[in-house]
mmCIF file of C-alpha atoms and ligand atoms in Angstrom:
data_model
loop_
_atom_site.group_PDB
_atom_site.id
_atom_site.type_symbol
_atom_site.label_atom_id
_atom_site.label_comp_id
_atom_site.label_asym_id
_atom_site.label_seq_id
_atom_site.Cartn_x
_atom_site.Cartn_y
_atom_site.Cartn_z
ATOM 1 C CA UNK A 1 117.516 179.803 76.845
ATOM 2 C CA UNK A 2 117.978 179.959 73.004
ATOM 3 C CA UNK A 3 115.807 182.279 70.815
ATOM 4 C CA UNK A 4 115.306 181.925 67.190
ATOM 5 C CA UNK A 5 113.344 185.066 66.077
ATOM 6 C CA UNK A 6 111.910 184.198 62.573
ATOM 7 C CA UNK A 7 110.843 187.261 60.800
ATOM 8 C CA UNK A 8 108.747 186.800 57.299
ATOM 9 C CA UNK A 9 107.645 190.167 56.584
ATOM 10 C CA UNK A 10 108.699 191.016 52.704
ATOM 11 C CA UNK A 11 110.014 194.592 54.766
ATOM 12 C CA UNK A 12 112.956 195.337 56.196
ATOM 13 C CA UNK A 13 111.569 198.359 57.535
ATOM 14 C CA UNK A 14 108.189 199.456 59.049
ATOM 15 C CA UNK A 15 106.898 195.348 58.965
ATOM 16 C CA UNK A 16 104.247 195.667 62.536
ATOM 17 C CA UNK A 17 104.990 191.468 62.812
ATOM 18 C CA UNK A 18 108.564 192.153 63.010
ATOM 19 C CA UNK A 19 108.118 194.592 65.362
ATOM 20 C CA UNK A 20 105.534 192.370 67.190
ATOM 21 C CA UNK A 21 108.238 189.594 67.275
ATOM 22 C CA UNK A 22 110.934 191.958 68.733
ATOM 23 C CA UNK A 23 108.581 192.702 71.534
ATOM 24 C CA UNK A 24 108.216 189.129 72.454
ATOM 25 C CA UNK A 25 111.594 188.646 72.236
ATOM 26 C CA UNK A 26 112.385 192.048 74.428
ATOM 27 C CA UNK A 27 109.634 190.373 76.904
ATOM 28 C CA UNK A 28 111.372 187.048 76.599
ATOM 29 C CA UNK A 29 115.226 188.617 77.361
ATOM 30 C CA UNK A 30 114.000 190.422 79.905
ATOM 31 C CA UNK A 31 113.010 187.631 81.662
ATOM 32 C CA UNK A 32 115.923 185.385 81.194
ATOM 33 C CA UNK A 33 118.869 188.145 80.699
ATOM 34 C CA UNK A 34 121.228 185.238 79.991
ATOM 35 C CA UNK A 35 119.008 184.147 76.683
ATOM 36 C CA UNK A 36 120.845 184.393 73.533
ATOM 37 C CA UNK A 37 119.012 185.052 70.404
ATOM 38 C CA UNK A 38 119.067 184.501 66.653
ATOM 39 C CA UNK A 39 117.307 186.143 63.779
ATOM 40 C CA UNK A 40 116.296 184.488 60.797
ATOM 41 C CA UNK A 41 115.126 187.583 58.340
ATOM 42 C CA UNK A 42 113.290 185.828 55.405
ATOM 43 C CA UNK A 43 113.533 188.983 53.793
ATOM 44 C CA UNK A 44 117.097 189.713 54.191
ATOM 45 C CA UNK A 45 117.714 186.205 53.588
ATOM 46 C CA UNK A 46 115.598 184.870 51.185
ATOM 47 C CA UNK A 47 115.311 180.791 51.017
ATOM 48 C CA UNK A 48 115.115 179.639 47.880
ATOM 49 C CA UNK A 49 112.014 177.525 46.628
ATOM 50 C CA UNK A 50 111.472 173.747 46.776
ATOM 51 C CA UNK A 51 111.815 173.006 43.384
ATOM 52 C CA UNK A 52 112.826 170.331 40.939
ATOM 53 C CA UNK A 53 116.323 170.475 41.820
ATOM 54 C CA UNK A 54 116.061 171.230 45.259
ATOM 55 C CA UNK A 55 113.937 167.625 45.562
ATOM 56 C CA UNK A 56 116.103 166.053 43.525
ATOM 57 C CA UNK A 57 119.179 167.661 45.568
ATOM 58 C CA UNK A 58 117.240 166.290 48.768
ATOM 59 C CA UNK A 59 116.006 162.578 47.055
ATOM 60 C CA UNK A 60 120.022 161.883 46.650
ATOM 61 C CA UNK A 61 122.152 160.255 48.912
ATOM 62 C CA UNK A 62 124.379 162.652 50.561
ATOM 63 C CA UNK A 63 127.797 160.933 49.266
ATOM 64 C CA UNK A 64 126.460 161.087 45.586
ATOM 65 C CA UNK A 65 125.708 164.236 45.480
ATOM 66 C CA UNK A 66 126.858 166.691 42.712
ATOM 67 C CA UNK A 67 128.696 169.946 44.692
ATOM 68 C CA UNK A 68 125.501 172.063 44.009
ATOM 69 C CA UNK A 69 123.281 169.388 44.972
ATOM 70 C CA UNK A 70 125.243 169.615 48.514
ATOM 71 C CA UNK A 71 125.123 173.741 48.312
ATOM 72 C CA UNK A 72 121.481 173.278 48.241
ATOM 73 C CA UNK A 73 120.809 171.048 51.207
ATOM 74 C CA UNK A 74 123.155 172.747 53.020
ATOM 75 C CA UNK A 75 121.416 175.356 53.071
ATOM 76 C CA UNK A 76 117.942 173.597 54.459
ATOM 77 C CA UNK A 77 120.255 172.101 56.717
ATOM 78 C CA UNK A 78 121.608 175.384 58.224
ATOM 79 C CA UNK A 79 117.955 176.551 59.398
ATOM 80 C CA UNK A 80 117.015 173.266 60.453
ATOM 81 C CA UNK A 81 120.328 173.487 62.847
ATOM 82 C CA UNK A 82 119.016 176.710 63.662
ATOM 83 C CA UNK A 83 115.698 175.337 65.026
ATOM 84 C CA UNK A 84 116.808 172.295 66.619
ATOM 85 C CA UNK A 85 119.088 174.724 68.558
ATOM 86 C CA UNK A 86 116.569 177.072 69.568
ATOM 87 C CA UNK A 87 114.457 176.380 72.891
ATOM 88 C CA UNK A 88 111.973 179.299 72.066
ATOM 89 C CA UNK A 89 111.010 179.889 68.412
ATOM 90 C CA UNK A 90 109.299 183.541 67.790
ATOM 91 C CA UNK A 91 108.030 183.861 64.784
ATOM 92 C CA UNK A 92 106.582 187.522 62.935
ATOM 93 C CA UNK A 93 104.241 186.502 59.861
ATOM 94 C CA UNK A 94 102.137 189.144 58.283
ATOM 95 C CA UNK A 95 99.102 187.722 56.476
ATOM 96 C CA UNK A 96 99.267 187.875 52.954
ATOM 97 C CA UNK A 97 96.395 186.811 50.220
ATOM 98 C CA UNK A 98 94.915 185.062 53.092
ATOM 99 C CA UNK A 99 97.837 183.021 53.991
ATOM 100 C CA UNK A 100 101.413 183.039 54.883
ATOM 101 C CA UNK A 101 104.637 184.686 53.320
ATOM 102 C CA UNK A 102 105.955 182.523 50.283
ATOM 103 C CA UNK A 103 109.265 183.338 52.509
ATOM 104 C CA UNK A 104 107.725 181.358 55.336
ATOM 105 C CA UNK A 105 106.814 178.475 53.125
ATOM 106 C CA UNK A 106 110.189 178.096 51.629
ATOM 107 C CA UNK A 107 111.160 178.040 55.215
ATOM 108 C CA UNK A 108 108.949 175.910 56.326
ATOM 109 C CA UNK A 109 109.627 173.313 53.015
ATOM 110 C CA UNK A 110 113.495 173.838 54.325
ATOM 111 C CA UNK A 111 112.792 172.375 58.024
ATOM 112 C CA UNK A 112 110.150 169.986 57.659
ATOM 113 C CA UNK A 113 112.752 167.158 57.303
ATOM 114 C CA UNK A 114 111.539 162.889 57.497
ATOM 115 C CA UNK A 115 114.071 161.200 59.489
ATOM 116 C CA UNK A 116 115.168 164.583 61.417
ATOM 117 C CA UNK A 117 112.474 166.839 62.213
ATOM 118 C CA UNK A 118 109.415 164.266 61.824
ATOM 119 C CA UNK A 119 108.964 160.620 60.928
ATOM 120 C CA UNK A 120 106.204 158.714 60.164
ATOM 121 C CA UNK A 121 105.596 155.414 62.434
ATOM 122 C CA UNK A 122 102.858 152.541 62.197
ATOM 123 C CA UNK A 123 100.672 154.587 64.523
ATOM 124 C CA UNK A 124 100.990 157.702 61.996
ATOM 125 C CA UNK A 125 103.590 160.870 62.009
ATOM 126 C CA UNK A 126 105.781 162.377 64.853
ATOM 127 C CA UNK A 127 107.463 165.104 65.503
ATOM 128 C CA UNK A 128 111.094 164.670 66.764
ATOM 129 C CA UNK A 129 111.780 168.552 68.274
ATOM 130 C CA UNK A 130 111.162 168.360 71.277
ATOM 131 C CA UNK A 131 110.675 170.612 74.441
ATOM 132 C CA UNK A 132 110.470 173.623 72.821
ATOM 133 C CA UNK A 133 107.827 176.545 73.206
ATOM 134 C CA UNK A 134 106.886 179.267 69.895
ATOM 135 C CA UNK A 135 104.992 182.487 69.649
ATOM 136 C CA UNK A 136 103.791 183.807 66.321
ATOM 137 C CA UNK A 137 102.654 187.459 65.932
ATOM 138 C CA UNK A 138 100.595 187.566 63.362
ATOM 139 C CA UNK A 139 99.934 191.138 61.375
ATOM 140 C CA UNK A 140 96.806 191.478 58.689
ATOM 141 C CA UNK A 141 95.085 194.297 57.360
ATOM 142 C CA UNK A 142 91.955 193.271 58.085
ATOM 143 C CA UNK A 143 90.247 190.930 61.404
ATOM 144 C CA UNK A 144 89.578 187.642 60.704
ATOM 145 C CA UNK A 145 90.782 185.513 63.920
ATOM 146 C CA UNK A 146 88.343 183.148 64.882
ATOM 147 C CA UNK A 147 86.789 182.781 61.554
ATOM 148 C CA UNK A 148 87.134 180.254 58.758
ATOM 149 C CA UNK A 149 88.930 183.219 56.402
ATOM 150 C CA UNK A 150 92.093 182.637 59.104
ATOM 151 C CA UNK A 151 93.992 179.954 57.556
ATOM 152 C CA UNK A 152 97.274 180.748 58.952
ATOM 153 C CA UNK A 153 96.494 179.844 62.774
ATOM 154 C CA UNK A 154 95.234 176.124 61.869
ATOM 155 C CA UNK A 155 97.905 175.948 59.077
ATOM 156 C CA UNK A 156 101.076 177.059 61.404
ATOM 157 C CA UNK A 157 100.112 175.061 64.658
ATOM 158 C CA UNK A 158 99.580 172.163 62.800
ATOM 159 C CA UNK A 159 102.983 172.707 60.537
ATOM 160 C CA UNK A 160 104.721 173.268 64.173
ATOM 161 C CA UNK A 161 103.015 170.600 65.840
ATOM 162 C CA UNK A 162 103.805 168.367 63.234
ATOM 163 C CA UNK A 163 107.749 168.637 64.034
ATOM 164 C CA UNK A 164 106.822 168.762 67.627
ATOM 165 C CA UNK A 165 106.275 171.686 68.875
ATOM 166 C CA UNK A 166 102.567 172.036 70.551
ATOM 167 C CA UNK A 167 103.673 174.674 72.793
ATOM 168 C CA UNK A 168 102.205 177.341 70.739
ATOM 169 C CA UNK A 169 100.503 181.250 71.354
ATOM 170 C CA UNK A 170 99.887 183.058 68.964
ATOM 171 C CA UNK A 171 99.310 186.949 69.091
ATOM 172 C CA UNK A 172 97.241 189.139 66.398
ATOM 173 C CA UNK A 173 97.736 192.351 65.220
ATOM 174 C CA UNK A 174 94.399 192.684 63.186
ATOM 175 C CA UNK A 175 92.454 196.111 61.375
ATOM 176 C CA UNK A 176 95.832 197.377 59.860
ATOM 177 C CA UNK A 177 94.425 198.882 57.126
ATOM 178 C CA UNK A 178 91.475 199.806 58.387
ATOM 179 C CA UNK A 179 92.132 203.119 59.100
ATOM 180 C CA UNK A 180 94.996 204.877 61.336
ATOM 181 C CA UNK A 181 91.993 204.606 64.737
ATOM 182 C CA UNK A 182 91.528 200.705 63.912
ATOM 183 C CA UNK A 183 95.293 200.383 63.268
ATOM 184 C CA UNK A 184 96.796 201.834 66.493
ATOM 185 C CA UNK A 185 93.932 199.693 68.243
ATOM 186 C CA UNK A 186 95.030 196.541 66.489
ATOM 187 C CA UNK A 187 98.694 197.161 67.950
ATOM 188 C CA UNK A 188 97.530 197.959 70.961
ATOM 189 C CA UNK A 189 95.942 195.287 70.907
ATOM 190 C CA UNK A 190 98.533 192.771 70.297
ATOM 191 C CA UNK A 191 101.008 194.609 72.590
ATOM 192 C CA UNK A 192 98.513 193.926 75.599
ATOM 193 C CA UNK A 193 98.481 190.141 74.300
ATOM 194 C CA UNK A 194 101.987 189.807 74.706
ATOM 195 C CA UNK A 195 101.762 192.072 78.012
ATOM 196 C CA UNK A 196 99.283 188.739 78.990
ATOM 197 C CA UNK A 197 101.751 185.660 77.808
ATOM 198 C CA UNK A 198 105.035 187.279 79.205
ATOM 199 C CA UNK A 199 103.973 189.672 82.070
ATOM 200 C CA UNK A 200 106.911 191.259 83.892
ATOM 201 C CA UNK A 201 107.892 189.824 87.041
ATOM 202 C CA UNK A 202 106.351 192.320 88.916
ATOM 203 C CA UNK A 203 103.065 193.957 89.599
ATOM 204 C CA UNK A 204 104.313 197.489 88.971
ATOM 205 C CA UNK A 205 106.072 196.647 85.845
ATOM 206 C CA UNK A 206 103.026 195.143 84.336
ATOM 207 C CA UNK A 207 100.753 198.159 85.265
ATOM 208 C CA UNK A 208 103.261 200.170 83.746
ATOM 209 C CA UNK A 209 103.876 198.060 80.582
ATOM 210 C CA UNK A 210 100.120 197.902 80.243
ATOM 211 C CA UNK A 211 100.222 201.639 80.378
ATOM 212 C CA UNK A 212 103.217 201.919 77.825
ATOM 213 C CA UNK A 213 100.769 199.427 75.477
ATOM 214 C CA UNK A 214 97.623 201.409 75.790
ATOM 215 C CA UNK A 215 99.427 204.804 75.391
ATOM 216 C CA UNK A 216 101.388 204.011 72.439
HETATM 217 C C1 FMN B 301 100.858 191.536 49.127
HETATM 218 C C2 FMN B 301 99.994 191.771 50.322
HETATM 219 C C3 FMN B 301 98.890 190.966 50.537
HETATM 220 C C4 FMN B 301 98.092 191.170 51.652
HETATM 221 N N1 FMN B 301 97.020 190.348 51.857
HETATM 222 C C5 FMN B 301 96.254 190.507 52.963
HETATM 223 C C6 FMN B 301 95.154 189.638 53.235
HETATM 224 O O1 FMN B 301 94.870 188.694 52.508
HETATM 225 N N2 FMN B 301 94.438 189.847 54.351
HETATM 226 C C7 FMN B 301 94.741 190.850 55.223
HETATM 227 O O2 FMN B 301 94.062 190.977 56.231
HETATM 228 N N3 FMN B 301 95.777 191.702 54.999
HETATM 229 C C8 FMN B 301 96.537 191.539 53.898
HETATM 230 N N4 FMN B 301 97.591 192.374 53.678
HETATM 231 C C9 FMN B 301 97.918 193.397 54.689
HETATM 232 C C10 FMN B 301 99.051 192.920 55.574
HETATM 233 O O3 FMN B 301 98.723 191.723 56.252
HETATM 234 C C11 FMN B 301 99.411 193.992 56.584
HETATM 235 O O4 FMN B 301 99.831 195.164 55.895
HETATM 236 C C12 FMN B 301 100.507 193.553 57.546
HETATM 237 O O5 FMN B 301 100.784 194.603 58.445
HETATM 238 C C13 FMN B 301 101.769 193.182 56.783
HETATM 239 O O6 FMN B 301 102.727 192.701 57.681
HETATM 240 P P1 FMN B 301 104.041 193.550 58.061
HETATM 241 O O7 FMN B 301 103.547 194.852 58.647
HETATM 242 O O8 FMN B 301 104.738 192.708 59.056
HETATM 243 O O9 FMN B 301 104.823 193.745 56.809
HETATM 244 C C14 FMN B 301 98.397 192.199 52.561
HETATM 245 C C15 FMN B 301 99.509 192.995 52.335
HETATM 246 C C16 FMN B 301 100.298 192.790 51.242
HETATM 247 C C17 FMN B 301 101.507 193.669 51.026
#
């Protein structure tokens, strides 16, 4: 198994979805010790916007390309390698002005690719990855799943199942800044969620990773 962990937190230290996201993948390695794993860090690595250039970079036929036009989809193309490698896709996004990371959209405006990772056919679009599974921890400061403020949920699984990949959970981590009780809860929270999608193989490791999740 291949792992892409996507983190989109502006930190580099202290982000919760990051941490959330290294959970998932701890959960995820421990089940399948053989699964390798790359990390995309938005914030280490910041993609640059889709602008004019980039378009125009993108809207030129690869052989006619000017050296910087090929810099720039080359480096759209690297993360779309990245995902077309990856089986599992774990993704950390922190909510920000109710919606996602600008880090995440460049990302997203990197991989959504016609012709590679969707096309378009007379019965309408389809994705073209294929087989693979993705878990997004989400972090916000205050609760909003289940409610028409959550844009992100709706936004991502469509964006994902748009390329093809419907094989999506998503985990929140919500009351962050609502005070240090309603923070600890939220992680809690979102620690028993994962506890729930990737449950050790046994029943004593669950009770006790239960345990771990309540106490911490
Ligand atoms: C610029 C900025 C905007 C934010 N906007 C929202 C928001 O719209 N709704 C919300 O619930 N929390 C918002 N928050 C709180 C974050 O979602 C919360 O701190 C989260 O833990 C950040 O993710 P991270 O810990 O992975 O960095 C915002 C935080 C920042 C820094």
């Amino acid at each position: 198994m291949k792992i892409l962990q996507l983190n989109s937190s502006a930190r580099r230290e202290g982000s919760h979805s990051t941490k959330l996201a290294d959970r998932i993948v701890g959960r995820l390695r421990y089940a399948d010790p053989a699964a390798t794993l790359t990390v995309r860090d938005l914030a280490l690595t910041p993609h640059p916007v889709l602008d004019e250039a980039a378009l125009g970079a993108l809207f030129t036929p690869a052989e006619q390309r000017t050296p910087e036009q090929a810099a720039r989809v080359a480096l759209d193309d690297a993360l779309i390698a990245e995902l077309v490698a990856a089986d599992v896709l774990v993704m950390g996004v922190p909510m920000y002005n109710f919606g996602i990371p600008a880090q995440l959209k460049n990302w997203i405006d990197a991989i959504a690719r016609a012709g590679v990772t969707f096309r378009y056919t007379a019965s309408g679009p389809e994705g073209l990855l294929r087989g693979k599974r993705a878990f997004v921890a989400l972090a916000r400061g205050g609760r909003y799943r289940n409610t028409p403020a959550d844009t992100q949920v709706p936004y991502l699984r469509t964006l994902l199942g748009f390329v093809g990949i419907t094989d999506v959970e998503f985990v929140y981590a919500e009351g962050l800044a609502m005070g240090a009780g309603a923070e600890a809860q939220g992680l809690a929270d979102a620690r028993v969620q994962i506890e729930a999608l990737l449950a050790p193989a046994s029943a004593a490791e669950r009770d006790a990773a239960v345990e771990e999740a309540l106490a911490a």
